[in-house]
Amino acid sequence: MAPCSTVILGTGSYAPAGILSNDDLAKRMETSDEWIRTRTGIRERRIAAPGENVSDMGAKAAAAALADAGLKASDIDLLIVATITPDLPMPATACLIQNLLGVPTNAACFDLNAACSGFIYALDTACAMLSSGRYKKALVIGVEKLSSIIDWKDRTTCVLFGDGAGAAVVGLVPGSGRGLLGTRLGAYGDSAELLWIPAGGSRTPATPESILRGDHCIRMKGKEVFKLAVRAMDEAAREILEQHGLHSDQIACVIPHQANLRIIEAIAQYLELPIDRFFINVDRYGNTSAASIPLALDEARRSGRIKEGDITLLVAFGAGLTYGSALIRW
Ligand SMILES: CC(C)(COP(=O)(O)OP(=O)(O)OC[C@H]1O[C@@H](n2cnc3c(N)ncnc32)[C@H](O)[C@@H]1OP(=O)(O)O)[C@@H](O)C(=O)NCCC(=O)NCCS
């Protein structure tokens, strides 16, 4: 029998209803729509309602992905949640989503932290576990409530991020030639402190003083991150294309991590691809970290940007500093 491929059987996404525009931010702090748009391409971002948890958003995206795949929660035996904003330090948000959806108790459920590259890391993990033959159907969710870890007094970071969720159902399909063709993952751990949350972990537990300093919030050296993001995403994209003997022109649609339009434009230039080959929604959501790629992937599929037989390139970069790329044939 021909070997099985790991195939995305359905996708879903969820964005909270609350919209925070650049003009709204300009009323709260010294910034402007013009500054944010020209530096980042972001016009607005979604903000979760009070009491709207990461598990709630992740479960909604997952339910949409299950419906798209024509499957039920009871079909799932592997649930991976990529997030840096879990509901709680423990237990894993995957277990909370398992409970919300009614995924069976004999399913493996765990969280994965690879920041903005999290969905590609989780997809690769799910595909490897499915390929082992020990699991049949996986739910892979990328979800964030970054509004909960932003320092709203730091205009250099707070304008960049938003909340949202995206999900994919992955399963084994015999000899289809479709599915995940390969991935290229990596990390620059030596640059961890370019983009980090200094306090609140076991190294530096939160104290009243650390909270006053905002050390439990995202801190970033923007210019350095920008340069490394472009380099890592370009390398990750180039290497995976080379590994599979493909030219960038054979990619029908690139789904990049939606951090900054200028980063996406730079990658397009390096790959010698027109910008319209890239699916872009950073203008409407800002950077939603692990949710960014599955949210964009779902919108791309639902808007007809991805057709049967197309090859899609996913490429991401995030805190860690992690990076990753994936090739998918539909
Ligand atoms: C953050 C980022 C948009 C800043 O853009 P930049 O081109 O590096 O910034 P510039 O040098 O043009 O501007 C910096 C100036 O703008 C000011 N500024 C910063 N944020 C501002 C804001 N929201 N509104 C107005 N001014 C702002 C700074 O204080 C600084 O002022 P100064 O020159 O008087 O000190 C850019 O570095 C970036 O996108 N980095 C990557 C971030 C990222 O994507 N991280 C996630 C990766 S997963």
JSON list of N, CA and C in Angstrom, two decimals, residues 85-112:
[
{"chain": "A", "resi": 85, "resn": "THR", "atom": "N", "xyz": [0.06, 32.51, 25.67]},
{"chain": "A", "resi": 85, "resn": "THR", "atom": "CA", "xyz": [-0.86, 33.12, 26.63]},
{"chain": "A", "resi": 85, "resn": "THR", "atom": "C", "xyz": [-1.88, 32.08, 27.10]},
{"chain": "A", "resi": 86, "resn": "PRO", "atom": "N", "xyz": [-1.40, 30.98, 27.72]},
{"chain": "A", "resi": 86, "resn": "PRO", "atom": "CA", "xyz": [-2.34, 29.98, 28.20]},
{"chain": "A", "resi": 86, "resn": "PRO", "atom": "C", "xyz": [-3.30, 30.59, 29.23]},
{"chain": "A", "resi": 87, "resn": "ASP", "atom": "N", "xyz": [-4.48, 30.00, 29.38]},
{"chain": "A", "resi": 87, "resn": "ASP", "atom": "CA", "xyz": [-5.42, 30.50, 30.41]},
{"chain": "A", "resi": 87, "resn": "ASP", "atom": "C", "xyz": [-4.72, 30.57, 31.76]},
{"chain": "A", "resi": 88, "resn": "LEU", "atom": "N", "xyz": [-3.93, 29.52, 32.07]},
{"chain": "A", "resi": 88, "resn": "LEU", "atom": "CA", "xyz": [-3.32, 29.36, 33.39]},
{"chain": "A", "resi": 88, "resn": "LEU", "atom": "C", "xyz": [-1.90, 28.81, 33.20]},
{"chain": "A", "resi": 89, "resn": "PRO", "atom": "N", "xyz": [-0.99, 29.07, 34.18]},
{"chain": "A", "resi": 89, "resn": "PRO", "atom": "CA", "xyz": [0.34, 28.42, 34.07]},
{"chain": "A", "resi": 89, "resn": "PRO", "atom": "C", "xyz": [0.20, 26.90, 34.03]},
{"chain": "A", "resi": 90, "resn": "MET", "atom": "N", "xyz": [-0.74, 26.36, 34.76]},
{"chain": "A", "resi": 90, "resn": "MET", "atom": "CA", "xyz": [-1.10, 24.96, 34.63]},
{"chain": "A", "resi": 90, "resn": "MET", "atom": "C", "xyz": [-2.54, 24.78, 35.07]},
{"chain": "A", "resi": 91, "resn": "PRO", "atom": "N", "xyz": [-3.30, 23.85, 34.55]},
{"chain": "A", "resi": 91, "resn": "PRO", "atom": "CA", "xyz": [-2.90, 22.87, 33.55]},
{"chain": "A", "resi": 91, "resn": "PRO", "atom": "C", "xyz": [-2.85, 23.47, 32.15]},
{"chain": "A", "resi": 92, "resn": "ALA", "atom": "N", "xyz": [-2.46, 22.65, 31.19]},
{"chain": "A", "resi": 92, "resn": "ALA", "atom": "CA", "xyz": [-2.36, 23.08, 29.80]},
{"chain": "A", "resi": 92, "resn": "ALA", "atom": "C", "xyz": [-3.72, 23.53, 29.28]},
{"chain": "A", "resi": 93, "resn": "THR", "atom": "N", "xyz": [-3.71, 24.57, 28.47]},
{"chain": "A", "resi": 93, "resn": "THR", "atom": "CA", "xyz": [-4.96, 25.04, 27.83]},
{"chain": "A", "resi": 93, "resn": "THR", "atom": "C", "xyz": [-5.55, 23.94, 26.95]},
{"chain": "A", "resi": 94, "resn": "ALA", "atom": "N", "xyz": [-4.70, 23.07, 26.42]},
{"chain": "A", "resi": 94, "resn": "ALA", "atom": "CA", "xyz": [-5.22, 21.96, 25.59]},
{"chain": "A", "resi": 94, "resn": "ALA", "atom": "C", "xyz": [-6.23, 21.12, 26.38]},
{"chain": "A", "resi": 95, "resn": "CYS", "atom": "N", "xyz": [-5.97, 20.93, 27.68]},
{"chain": "A", "resi": 95, "resn": "CYS", "atom": "CA", "xyz": [-6.91, 20.13, 28.50]},
{"chain": "A", "resi": 95, "resn": "CYS", "atom": "C", "xyz": [-8.21, 20.89, 28.70]},
{"chain": "A", "resi": 96, "resn": "LEU", "atom": "N", "xyz": [-8.13, 22.21, 28.83]},
{"chain": "A", "resi": 96, "resn": "LEU", "atom": "CA", "xyz": [-9.35, 23.02, 29.01]},
{"chain": "A", "resi": 96, "resn": "LEU", "atom": "C", "xyz": [-10.18, 22.99, 27.73]},
{"chain": "A", "resi": 97, "resn": "ILE", "atom": "N", "xyz": [-9.50, 23.06, 26.59]},
{"chain": "A", "resi": 97, "resn": "ILE", "atom": "CA", "xyz": [-10.22, 23.01, 25.30]},
{"chain": "A", "resi": 97, "resn": "ILE", "atom": "C", "xyz": [-10.79, 21.61, 25.08]},
{"chain": "A", "resi": 98, "resn": "GLN", "atom": "N", "xyz": [-10.04, 20.60, 25.47]},
{"chain": "A", "resi": 98, "resn": "GLN", "atom": "CA", "xyz": [-10.55, 19.21, 25.38]},
{"chain": "A", "resi": 98, "resn": "GLN", "atom": "C", "xyz": [-11.92, 19.13, 26.08]},
{"chain": "A", "resi": 99, "resn": "ASN", "atom": "N", "xyz": [-11.95, 19.70, 27.28]},
{"chain": "A", "resi": 99, "resn": "ASN", "atom": "CA", "xyz": [-13.17, 19.64, 28.09]},
{"chain": "A", "resi": 99, "resn": "ASN", "atom": "C", "xyz": [-14.30, 20.45, 27.46]},
{"chain": "A", "resi": 100, "resn": "LEU", "atom": "N", "xyz": [-13.97, 21.64, 26.93]},
{"chain": "A", "resi": 100, "resn": "LEU", "atom": "CA", "xyz": [-15.01, 22.49, 26.30]},
{"chain": "A", "resi": 100, "resn": "LEU", "atom": "C", "xyz": [-15.61, 21.80, 25.07]},
{"chain": "A", "resi": 101, "resn": "LEU", "atom": "N", "xyz": [-14.76, 21.11, 24.30]},
{"chain": "A", "resi": 101, "resn": "LEU", "atom": "CA", "xyz": [-15.24, 20.52, 23.04]},
{"chain": "A", "resi": 101, "resn": "LEU", "atom": "C", "xyz": [-15.82, 19.12, 23.22]},
{"chain": "A", "resi": 102, "resn": "GLY", "atom": "N", "xyz": [-15.43, 18.46, 24.31]},
{"chain": "A", "resi": 102, "resn": "GLY", "atom": "CA", "xyz": [-15.84, 17.06, 24.48]},
{"chain": "A", "resi": 102, "resn": "GLY", "atom": "C", "xyz": [-14.94, 16.09, 23.71]},
{"chain": "A", "resi": 103, "resn": "VAL", "atom": "N", "xyz": [-13.66, 16.45, 23.62]},
{"chain": "A", "resi": 103, "resn": "VAL", "atom": "CA", "xyz": [-12.67, 15.52, 23.03]},
{"chain": "A", "resi": 103, "resn": "VAL", "atom": "C", "xyz": [-12.47, 14.39, 24.04]},
{"chain": "A", "resi": 104, "resn": "PRO", "atom": "N", "xyz": [-12.41, 13.13, 23.58]},
{"chain": "A", "resi": 104, "resn": "PRO", "atom": "CA", "xyz": [-12.36, 11.99, 24.52]},
{"chain": "A", "resi": 104, "resn": "PRO", "atom": "C", "xyz": [-11.18, 12.04, 25.49]},
{"chain": "A", "resi": 105, "resn": "THR", "atom": "N", "xyz": [-11.36, 11.37, 26.62]},
{"chain": "A", "resi": 105, "resn": "THR", "atom": "CA", "xyz": [-10.32, 11.41, 27.66]},
{"chain": "A", "resi": 105, "resn": "THR", "atom": "C", "xyz": [-9.11, 10.55, 27.29]},
{"chain": "A", "resi": 106, "resn": "ASN", "atom": "N", "xyz": [-9.21, 9.73, 26.25]},
{"chain": "A", "resi": 106, "resn": "ASN", "atom": "CA", "xyz": [-8.01, 8.99, 25.83]},
{"chain": "A", "resi": 106, "resn": "ASN", "atom": "C", "xyz": [-7.23, 9.72, 24.74]},
{"chain": "A", "resi": 107, "resn": "ALA", "atom": "N", "xyz": [-7.52, 11.02, 24.57]},
{"chain": "A", "resi": 107, "resn": "ALA", "atom": "CA", "xyz": [-6.74, 11.83, 23.61]},
{"chain": "A", "resi": 107, "resn": "ALA", "atom": "C", "xyz": [-5.55, 12.45, 24.33]},
{"chain": "A", "resi": 108, "resn": "ALA", "atom": "N", "xyz": [-4.40, 12.52, 23.65]},
{"chain": "A", "resi": 108, "resn": "ALA", "atom": "CA", "xyz": [-3.22, 13.22, 24.19]},
{"chain": "A", "resi": 108, "resn": "ALA", "atom": "C", "xyz": [-3.45, 14.72, 24.02]},
{"chain": "A", "resi": 109, "resn": "CYS", "atom": "N", "xyz": [-3.27, 15.49, 25.10]},
{"chain": "A", "resi": 109, "resn": "CYS", "atom": "CA", "xyz": [-3.53, 16.94, 25.06]},
{"chain": "A", "resi": 109, "resn": "CYS", "atom": "C", "xyz": [-2.36, 17.68, 25.69]},
{"chain": "A", "resi": 110, "resn": "PHE", "atom": "N", "xyz": [-1.75, 18.60, 24.95]},
{"chain": "A", "resi": 110, "resn": "PHE", "atom": "CA", "xyz": [-0.66, 19.38, 25.54]},
{"chain": "A", "resi": 110, "resn": "PHE", "atom": "C", "xyz": [-0.48, 20.70, 24.82]},
{"chain": "A", "resi": 111, "resn": "ASP", "atom": "N", "xyz": [0.18, 21.64, 25.53]},
{"chain": "A", "resi": 111, "resn": "ASP", "atom": "CA", "xyz": [0.50, 22.95, 24.95]},
{"chain": "A", "resi": 111, "resn": "ASP", "atom": "C", "xyz": [1.93, 22.96, 24.44]},
{"chain": "A", "resi": 112, "resn": "LEU", "atom": "N", "xyz": [2.18, 23.88, 23.55]},
{"chain": "A", "resi": 112, "resn": "LEU", "atom": "CA", "xyz": [3.52, 24.01, 22.96]},
{"chain": "A", "resi": 112, "resn": "LEU", "atom": "C", "xyz": [3.83, 25.49, 22.86]}
]
